XYZ file of C-alpha atoms in Angstrom:
470
model
C 115.727 78.791 95.346
C 114.091 80.827 98.113
C 112.776 83.608 95.855
C 111.282 80.963 93.582
C 109.314 79.579 96.537
C 108.190 83.022 97.641
C 106.891 83.864 94.190
C 104.313 81.086 94.548
C 102.346 83.299 96.926
C 99.952 85.977 95.743
C 99.121 88.666 98.289
C 97.284 90.854 95.783
C 94.314 88.547 95.325
C 93.460 85.614 93.149
C 92.187 87.674 90.230
C 95.228 88.456 88.080
C 93.148 89.992 85.294
C 91.585 92.975 87.021
C 93.547 95.318 84.740
C 91.384 96.052 81.706
C 93.439 98.762 80.007
C 96.974 98.494 78.642
C 98.585 101.736 77.456
C 101.904 101.494 75.634
C 104.383 104.379 75.959
C 107.564 104.753 73.930
C 110.151 107.424 74.715
C 112.228 108.438 71.703
C 115.158 110.819 71.343
C 117.442 111.892 68.543
C 121.124 111.116 68.794
C 122.077 114.367 67.083
C 119.950 117.131 68.644
C 118.760 115.317 71.764
C 115.105 116.092 71.076
C 112.583 113.852 72.813
C 109.073 112.712 72.059
C 106.595 110.271 73.585
C 104.306 108.034 71.587
C 101.252 106.547 73.291
C 99.044 103.736 72.038
C 96.187 101.667 73.407
C 97.316 98.067 73.278
C 94.815 95.428 72.284
C 94.962 91.891 71.079
C 95.097 92.878 67.419
C 98.028 95.357 67.635
C 100.023 94.044 70.590
C 102.501 91.922 68.606
C 103.297 94.746 66.195
C 103.968 97.142 69.063
C 106.132 94.685 70.991
C 108.262 93.834 67.954
C 108.772 97.444 66.889
C 112.222 98.621 65.831
C 114.569 100.160 68.380
C 115.626 102.844 65.893
C 113.905 104.738 63.119
C 114.391 107.717 60.832
C 111.931 110.539 60.229
C 111.285 112.360 56.955
C 114.085 114.845 57.722
C 116.605 112.052 58.071
C 116.962 112.372 61.857
C 117.868 109.165 63.667
C 115.513 108.375 66.585
C 116.396 105.873 69.302
C 114.041 104.293 71.810
C 115.755 103.845 75.213
C 112.565 103.168 77.152
C 109.337 101.313 76.482
C 106.594 101.171 79.140
C 103.169 99.574 79.534
C 100.675 101.042 82.010
C 98.062 98.510 83.108
C 95.019 99.877 84.948
C 91.280 99.446 85.284
C 89.134 101.756 83.178
C 85.819 100.274 84.354
C 84.985 98.668 81.030
C 83.977 95.046 80.714
C 86.386 93.184 78.485
C 86.282 89.424 77.855
C 88.580 87.607 80.236
C 90.129 85.615 77.422
C 91.279 88.812 75.706
C 92.789 90.121 78.938
C 94.612 86.859 79.514
C 96.111 86.925 76.037
C 97.268 90.530 76.367
C 98.789 90.039 79.808
C 100.534 86.769 79.032
C 101.791 88.153 75.697
C 103.353 91.097 77.511
C 104.936 88.908 80.177
C 106.193 86.218 77.844
C 107.600 88.607 75.248
C 109.440 90.614 77.891
C 110.385 87.488 79.888
C 108.933 89.086 83.024
C 106.607 86.269 84.085
C 108.735 85.366 87.084
C 109.139 89.045 87.997
C 105.346 89.418 87.877
C 104.818 86.483 90.236
C 107.548 87.742 92.560
C 106.123 91.288 92.664
C 102.694 89.900 93.603
C 104.194 87.945 96.509
C 105.095 90.789 98.876
C 103.228 93.935 99.959
C 106.033 96.495 99.712
C 109.637 96.406 98.553
C 112.091 96.730 95.718
C 114.381 93.937 94.551
C 116.886 93.086 91.880
C 116.439 89.550 90.580
C 119.453 87.529 89.396
C 120.567 88.788 86.007
C 120.637 86.500 83.003
C 122.660 86.306 79.809
C 120.475 85.639 76.796
C 122.398 85.520 73.548
C 124.421 88.698 73.273
C 122.439 90.558 75.939
C 122.674 90.911 79.682
C 119.161 91.151 81.136
C 118.787 92.732 84.569
C 115.323 92.404 86.083
C 113.839 94.510 88.884
C 110.564 94.529 90.785
C 108.917 97.209 92.902
C 105.647 96.744 94.777
C 103.563 98.911 97.065
C 100.344 97.020 97.746
C 97.639 97.646 96.708
C 98.242 100.725 94.543
C 101.384 100.070 92.565
C 103.471 97.231 91.150
C 106.347 97.864 88.736
C 108.444 95.228 86.987
C 111.032 96.055 84.401
C 114.132 94.764 82.715
C 117.202 96.573 81.486
C 118.951 95.013 78.508
C 122.668 95.675 78.048
C 124.045 94.568 74.651
C 127.374 92.767 74.561
C 129.754 93.605 71.734
C 130.692 90.671 69.419
C 134.097 89.155 69.942
C 136.457 90.287 67.194
C 138.229 87.504 65.420
C 135.385 85.115 66.073
C 134.171 83.240 63.004
C 130.605 84.239 63.845
C 131.487 87.896 64.362
C 129.986 89.036 61.102
C 126.687 87.302 61.670
C 126.469 88.606 65.232
C 127.430 92.041 64.043
C 124.506 91.998 61.639
C 122.151 91.063 64.466
C 123.576 93.745 66.766
C 123.246 96.640 64.337
C 120.238 98.147 66.116
C 121.629 97.589 69.601
C 124.937 99.334 68.821
C 123.052 102.502 67.933
C 121.832 102.628 71.524
C 123.796 104.128 74.382
C 126.037 101.823 76.391
C 123.308 101.613 79.045
C 121.047 99.604 76.725
C 117.299 99.987 76.824
C 114.504 99.456 79.365
C 111.176 97.676 79.066
C 108.731 97.850 81.964
C 105.161 97.058 82.952
C 103.494 99.022 85.727
C 100.250 97.882 87.339
C 98.552 100.843 88.926
C 95.238 101.593 90.590
C 92.695 103.398 88.411
C 92.747 106.433 90.717
C 96.514 106.765 90.362
C 96.663 106.289 86.593
C 96.523 109.969 85.645
C 99.320 110.987 87.981
C 101.637 108.225 86.786
C 100.813 108.940 83.154
C 101.688 112.620 83.626
C 105.003 111.649 85.162
C 105.916 109.411 82.236
C 104.873 112.093 79.733
C 107.196 114.619 81.327
C 110.180 115.700 79.234
C 112.854 113.898 81.212
C 116.487 114.210 80.256
C 117.943 111.462 78.152
C 120.388 110.538 80.903
C 117.524 109.776 83.291
C 115.385 107.922 80.761
C 118.216 105.670 79.680
C 119.226 104.809 83.232
C 118.252 101.333 84.533
C 116.751 102.917 87.678
C 114.435 105.254 85.773
C 111.294 103.163 86.601
C 112.250 103.154 90.297
C 112.767 106.913 90.168
C 109.370 107.439 88.524
C 107.726 105.229 91.148
C 109.336 107.220 93.946
C 108.003 110.465 92.458
C 104.554 108.916 92.189
C 104.584 107.862 95.846
C 105.942 111.272 96.804
C 102.996 112.986 95.146
C 100.597 110.651 96.910
C 102.109 111.587 100.263
C 101.705 115.280 99.418
C 98.038 114.800 98.531
C 97.340 112.947 101.765
C 99.110 115.624 103.801
C 97.187 118.411 102.094
C 93.840 116.692 102.630
C 94.508 115.988 106.307
C 95.689 119.560 106.949
C 92.561 120.995 105.320
C 90.230 118.845 107.411
C 92.276 119.460 110.566
C 91.881 123.224 110.120
C 88.119 122.775 110.063
C 88.237 120.731 113.249
C 90.483 123.344 114.872
C 87.951 126.021 113.969
C 85.251 123.854 115.578
C 87.078 123.090 118.833
C 88.963 126.385 119.180
C 92.073 124.521 120.367
C 94.668 126.332 118.247
C 96.756 129.493 118.300
C 96.492 130.478 114.630
C 95.279 134.086 114.524
C 94.920 133.964 110.743
C 92.901 130.743 110.667
C 90.003 131.400 108.288
C 88.118 128.161 108.040
C 84.494 127.148 108.377
C 83.873 124.951 111.432
C 83.606 121.259 110.747
C 79.991 120.031 110.727
C 78.772 116.988 112.579
C 78.859 115.615 116.079
C 82.125 115.667 118.012
C 82.099 111.891 118.208
C 81.927 111.681 114.410
C 84.793 114.166 114.101
C 86.785 112.184 116.645
C 86.322 109.058 114.541
C 87.392 111.021 111.443
C 90.537 112.277 113.128
C 91.326 108.742 114.263
C 91.098 107.716 110.618
C 93.513 110.527 109.730
C 95.955 109.227 112.330
C 95.759 105.847 110.609
C 96.431 107.513 107.240
C 99.456 109.276 108.695
C 100.718 105.894 109.846
C 100.287 104.756 106.246
C 102.293 107.733 104.968
C 105.020 106.871 107.477
C 105.139 103.421 105.926
C 105.348 104.956 102.442
C 108.215 107.209 103.492
C 110.146 104.299 104.949
C 109.528 102.472 101.699
C 110.852 105.490 99.750
C 113.994 105.441 101.865
C 114.549 101.846 100.825
C 113.958 102.760 97.182
C 116.518 105.571 97.315
C 118.990 103.330 99.107
C 118.449 100.681 96.446
C 119.054 103.186 93.637
C 122.281 104.351 95.277
C 123.397 100.745 95.607
C 122.766 100.138 91.910
C 124.543 103.363 90.974
C 127.604 102.638 93.097
C 128.159 99.221 91.576
C 128.463 98.218 87.947
C 126.835 94.958 86.909
C 130.273 93.349 86.830
C 131.093 94.583 90.315
C 133.040 97.733 89.331
C 132.656 100.965 91.250
C 131.448 104.262 89.872
C 134.919 105.713 89.601
C 135.815 102.998 87.095
C 132.851 103.811 84.840
C 133.662 106.179 81.994
C 131.859 108.089 79.335
C 128.144 108.630 79.079
C 127.296 105.787 81.448
C 129.102 107.644 84.204
C 127.177 110.844 83.441
C 123.902 108.917 83.534
C 124.717 107.487 86.951
C 125.771 110.874 88.285
C 122.619 112.563 86.995
C 120.430 109.907 88.583
C 122.400 110.145 91.832
C 121.912 113.906 91.990
C 118.183 113.548 91.419
C 117.903 110.904 94.121
C 119.843 113.015 96.615
C 117.454 115.873 95.923
C 114.482 113.580 96.545
C 116.074 112.285 99.755
C 116.292 115.838 101.067
C 112.667 116.388 100.088
C 111.730 113.167 101.871
C 113.431 114.409 105.045
C 111.259 117.526 104.905
C 108.177 115.384 104.342
C 109.039 113.310 107.405
C 109.144 116.525 109.440
C 105.799 117.613 107.948
C 104.309 114.201 108.677
C 105.320 114.433 112.334
C 103.914 117.967 112.563
C 100.552 116.962 111.071
C 100.352 113.935 113.359
C 100.921 116.216 116.377
C 98.104 118.531 115.271
C 95.774 115.590 114.753
C 96.599 114.177 118.185
C 95.969 117.579 119.824
C 92.536 117.784 118.226
C 91.750 114.195 119.157
C 92.597 114.916 122.806
C 90.606 118.165 122.688
C 87.528 116.457 121.258
C 87.883 113.631 123.758
C 87.851 116.078 126.675
C 85.043 118.156 125.148
C 83.006 114.992 124.694
C 83.712 114.044 128.311
C 82.571 117.505 129.424
C 79.383 117.164 127.404
C 78.782 113.771 128.967
C 79.335 115.280 132.434
C 76.870 118.093 131.739
C 74.363 115.606 130.411
C 74.912 113.511 133.526
C 74.213 116.546 135.729
C 71.004 117.256 133.809
C 69.968 113.646 134.166
C 70.754 113.756 137.909
C 68.686 116.917 138.318
C 65.822 115.347 136.429
C 66.141 112.239 138.577
C 66.100 114.356 141.725
C 62.967 116.174 140.581
C 61.368 112.839 139.812
C 62.353 111.622 143.279
C 60.716 114.675 144.887
C 57.532 114.053 142.970
C 57.680 110.399 143.953
C 58.158 111.417 147.596
C 55.127 113.664 147.437
C 53.111 110.922 145.866
C 54.368 108.554 148.558
C 53.210 110.948 151.292
C 49.826 111.190 149.638
C 49.658 107.432 149.487
C 50.436 107.300 153.202
C 47.442 109.533 153.865
C 45.265 107.318 151.742
C 46.600 104.318 153.598
C 45.747 105.868 156.963
C 42.261 106.703 155.715
C 41.820 103.161 154.488
C 43.062 101.805 157.805
C 40.592 104.019 159.602
C 37.485 103.039 157.689
C 38.117 99.581 156.396
C 37.985 97.665 159.689
C 34.503 98.974 160.490
C 33.350 98.305 156.981
C 34.787 94.842 157.260
C 33.010 94.129 160.540
C 29.716 95.536 159.252
C 29.918 93.498 156.123
C 30.973 90.428 158.050
C 28.137 90.451 160.472
C 25.630 92.288 158.277
C 24.835 94.281 161.365
C 21.988 96.778 161.504
C 23.025 99.421 163.999
C 20.002 101.615 163.886
C 16.299 100.985 163.799
C 13.282 103.265 163.191
C 9.836 103.335 164.719
C 6.773 105.255 163.536
C 4.368 106.567 166.134
C 1.922 109.441 165.893
C 3.234 110.383 162.475
C 6.776 110.673 163.855
C 9.829 108.630 163.017
C 12.225 107.838 165.807
C 15.649 106.275 165.370
C 17.053 104.163 168.136
C 20.180 102.095 168.596
C 19.892 98.411 168.414
C 21.595 96.100 170.858
C 24.297 95.193 168.281
C 25.476 98.814 168.058
C 27.602 98.478 171.177
C 28.944 95.140 170.000
C 30.060 96.768 166.702
C 32.234 99.305 168.461
C 33.559 96.752 170.887
C 34.931 94.783 167.925
C 35.826 97.632 165.521
C 37.872 99.868 167.844
C 40.349 97.186 169.001
C 40.676 95.865 165.463
C 41.438 99.364 164.094
C 44.009 100.011 166.838
C 45.679 96.697 166.067
C 45.935 97.515 162.365
C 47.320 100.982 163.172
C 50.000 99.437 165.348
C 50.948 96.981 162.587
C 51.161 99.771 159.967
C 53.251 102.004 162.257
C 55.646 99.136 162.958
C 56.097 98.538 159.242
C 56.784 102.269 158.670
C 59.348 102.357 161.483
C 61.087 99.243 160.141
C 61.311 100.713 156.617
C 62.720 103.967 157.993
C 65.377 102.140 159.994
C 66.330 100.142 156.916
C 66.726 103.336 154.872
C 68.869 104.866 157.633
C 71.183 101.834 157.601
C 71.544 102.029 153.809
C 72.354 105.752 153.906
C 74.820 105.231 156.737
C 76.619 102.531 154.733
C 76.753 104.803 151.683
C 78.170 107.648 153.770
C 80.863 105.350 155.139
C 81.844 104.258 151.622
C 81.982 107.883 150.437
C 84.048 109.040 153.411
C 86.414 106.091 152.995
C 87.023 106.872 149.301
C 87.655 110.535 150.091
C 90.141 109.595 152.817
C 91.998 107.302 150.402
C 92.172 110.050 147.783
C 93.481 112.524 150.415
C 96.115 110.093 151.622
C-alpha cells in the first residue's frame, strides 16, 4: 500500500524520543446534568498502565454517573533529562495500547497535512484513525472508537452484551483517544485549549482533536501578526514612511541595514503564516467532509438523534472559524503590504546614505588630489633645482677639478682662475641644457598622455548621456 511505503520516511528527525513529558487528560461529563470536569495526571512508567486501562464510566459519592468521551495525552519537552529506556517504554506503551503505531509513523512522514487512515473493525468496535501534522511544532494522532451493538438472537449475544456494558453507556459517537506531540513553547497554549469547558457535543465528536489543533494554529497566527505589527510600528516611527497621525511608538534602534534584515525576516514569517492559513483551510475542508458523510457512506440528513446534533454543532463552529480565517487572510495581506513598504523605504534610505557617503568620499578624494597636485608642483621645482645643480656637481666630482687657486704675496691673498675653469663651463653648460631638454620632453609627453585620457573619458561620458537622452 502506498501510505504504508510513505510511513517509512521520517521528516521530523531520527530522534523519536525527544518528548520527555507525557501529560494525560481525561474529559468527563455526567449523563444527567451535563456537568464537565477535566482530570490531569503526569504519566510515568509506574502509573501508565493503570491510566490507560481506566474505566470508561464511574460514579461519584453522590451517585452521579460520569462518562469519559475523550482521553488525550500531551507529549512535550520539559527540559529534564530522563533515561531513554523509560521514554521508549512510555511512548511504545501509549502507541501499542492505542494501536496508533502506524498513525505515528505516518504523521512523522509528511510536513503538513491531515488524513483519515483506513478504518478497522476490531471485535465489536469500529476504529477510525486520523493524523494531523504541522512540522515542526505539532503532530496529532487520534482514534475514534464506535461500538457496534450485539446481534440479537445470536448465541453469543449475552456474552457480548456483558462486554459491551460500558460502551453502551456512551453516546452513539463512541469515544476518542489521542496523542499530541507539541513543541515545548506551544505546550501551555494547547493545554489551556484542552482545559476549556467545551460542550459535550464538541468533545464527543470525532473531529474534536482537529478542531482543537485548528484553534491552536489560529492562536499562533494571531501571535505572529501581533508581534510583526508591533515591530513594524517601531520601524515606521524610525523611517517616517507612514500616515498614522496617532502613531505613538519609540523609533526602532539599530542601523537601517539591520532593520532591513529584520523586516525581511518578518516577510518570511508572513509567508509561513500564509502556509499555516492554507493548512487551516484544508483542516476545515476535511472536517466538513467528515461531517457530511457517515462512516457507512450516509449523508448528514440521514443521521438522527444526538449524533446529528453533534455534527451540526461542530459544523457551526467550523464555519465560524472559516469566517475568522478569511479575516486573518485579509490581515495577513495588510501586514505584508506594510512590511514591504518599510523594506522599500529602508532600501531607498540606505541608498541615499550610500550616495551621501559617496559624495563625501569624492570630496575627500578631490581634496587629496589637490594636495597631491601641490606636492607634485613642489617636486617639479625640486627636480628643476636638481637638474640645475647636479650636472656641475657631477662634472666637478668626475674630474676632481680645482677651479680656483690662491697665491700669497706681501701678506695678501689673491684668488685666480685656473686653466680648467673654462673647461668646466664648456662641459657643464651643454650638459645642463641637454638634461633640461630631456626633462621638458618628458613633461610634454606626460601632459599629452593625460589630455588623451581625459578626451577619451569625455567622449564616453557624452556618448552615455546621448544614449540616455535618446
